[in-house]
Amino acid sequence: MTMEKKDLRCRSCGSLNLETVLDLGRMPLADALLTEDELNSPEAAYPLEAAFCTDCSLLQITETVPPEMLFCKKYPYYSSFSDELLRHSRENALELIESRGLDEKSLAVEIASNDGYLLKNFVEKDIPCLGIDPAEGPAESAEKIGVPTICAFFNAELASQLTGIGKRADVIIANNVLAHVADVRGFLAGVRTLLKEDGIASIEVPYVRDLIDNCEFDTIYHEHLCYFSATSVDRLLRTNGLYLNSVKRIPIHGGSLRLYVGRKDEPDAAVKSLLEEERERGLGDISYYNEFAAKVNNVKSGLTYILSMLREQGASIAAYGAAAKGATLINYVGLGKETIDFVVDRNIHKQGRFMPGVRIPISGPERLLHEQPDYVLILAWNFAEEIMAQQEEYRARGGKFILPIPEWKIA
Ligand code: DWN
């Protein structure tokens, strides 16, 4: 929904005091991978601009693409294609089972449960659980592995329907979804309704500090409406009757926060010290974000330089990871088929499709050994270790990897 800038209000506090921090221009939808027959049709593109609220410190994008267009029938993202994410999620699940003393009388609900990648750990322990996810493909996959799943968007109404049939959650898990929700107030009202009085919500969100410090500008795309600090999310939760009671910095997805949220206001030392740290580092001031656009521009020119030089030398270049962040990076930097021959990805639902905007074909990882490109640009840099470990043979044959951020590096 493109609104006049003067009418734009903060997604959290409603303030009109939004300052543009980075303008990536009009960009296609990052997960709208094209099929062959869509190549000849026009492709939607929307403004992608990050703005900082000087009243509540929330970094957010200004455009709201209808969620039905983002998380639609052909949404291609399946969490289970990353071993690192599966390990991380299993640790998250087992920690909650242990710390909350969950058993057969408990209920764990995951919002944005995708393909059952996390709740399968509750099923394994015979702990009643329920997944909620609007994407049909992943929801079907979850059901196939025994994770009961409601294929719908989570909101206050669904929460009331569930409590209406006697379901209240001891634990709500909501990883990589709070930042995606346009009606964040309705979402949090639903969490509050569904959560037992002494229940806990374990919520993971990308951490804006890692985004700015490591120049992770490619994690900005239309699915990610908000980019949270502890300061901004604490404020958002409080104004919606929930409280940040503990917090942990975690490395997943380029650096995230794991938030432990409850219905009572009982912040622990970790919350107090992170809020103090953010005050000292200035995450609540626009000055912390002022250099970001210039840093992003440096990444763009550095990548353009090295990739065009390699091409001029006759090198062949492919890319690894048809990730949403990859779509932002290659479209913003302007890396088309003249630079990148193809993208590979383990996710079978992405293979055979084309990257949005630049329309580079997506194949399976086996193509790296079949064609042995000289270089592979890792678009899914957050899983670079896992990916490079898998591609030992490609490297043994002389292949080299390029990491794009915070500045290009040949590995
Ligand atoms: O918030 C979101 C994050 C959590 O996931 C979603 N809105 C969209 C998605 O963003 P992304 O696509 O940038 O996420 P990933 O998980 O960084 O994407 C990694 C891509 O790389 C996936 O398509 C899977 C693929 N992959 C692979 O082909 N081989 C990943 C690994 C680890 C591999 O070994």
Coordinates of C-alpha atoms in Angstrom, one line a residue, residues 163 168-172 190-201 242 261-263:
T163 CA -9.4 -20.1 23.3
R168 CA -4.5 -21.9 25.9
A169 CA -0.7 -22.2 25.2
D170 CA 1.9 -22.9 27.8
V171 CA 4.4 -21.9 25.2
I172 CA 4.1 -19.8 22.0
G190 CA -3.7 -12.7 19.7
V191 CA -0.5 -13.8 21.5
R192 CA -1.7 -12.3 24.7
T193 CA -5.1 -14.0 24.4
L194 CA -3.8 -17.4 23.6
L195 CA -1.0 -17.4 26.2
K196 CA -1.7 -18.8 29.6
E197 CA -1.3 -16.4 32.5
D198 CA 2.1 -17.9 33.4
G199 CA 2.9 -18.9 29.8
I200 CA 5.9 -17.7 27.8
A201 CA 6.3 -16.6 24.2
L242 CA 3.1 -8.0 26.9
V261 CA 7.9 -12.6 26.5
G262 CA 5.2 -12.9 29.2
R263 CA 2.0 -11.3 30.5

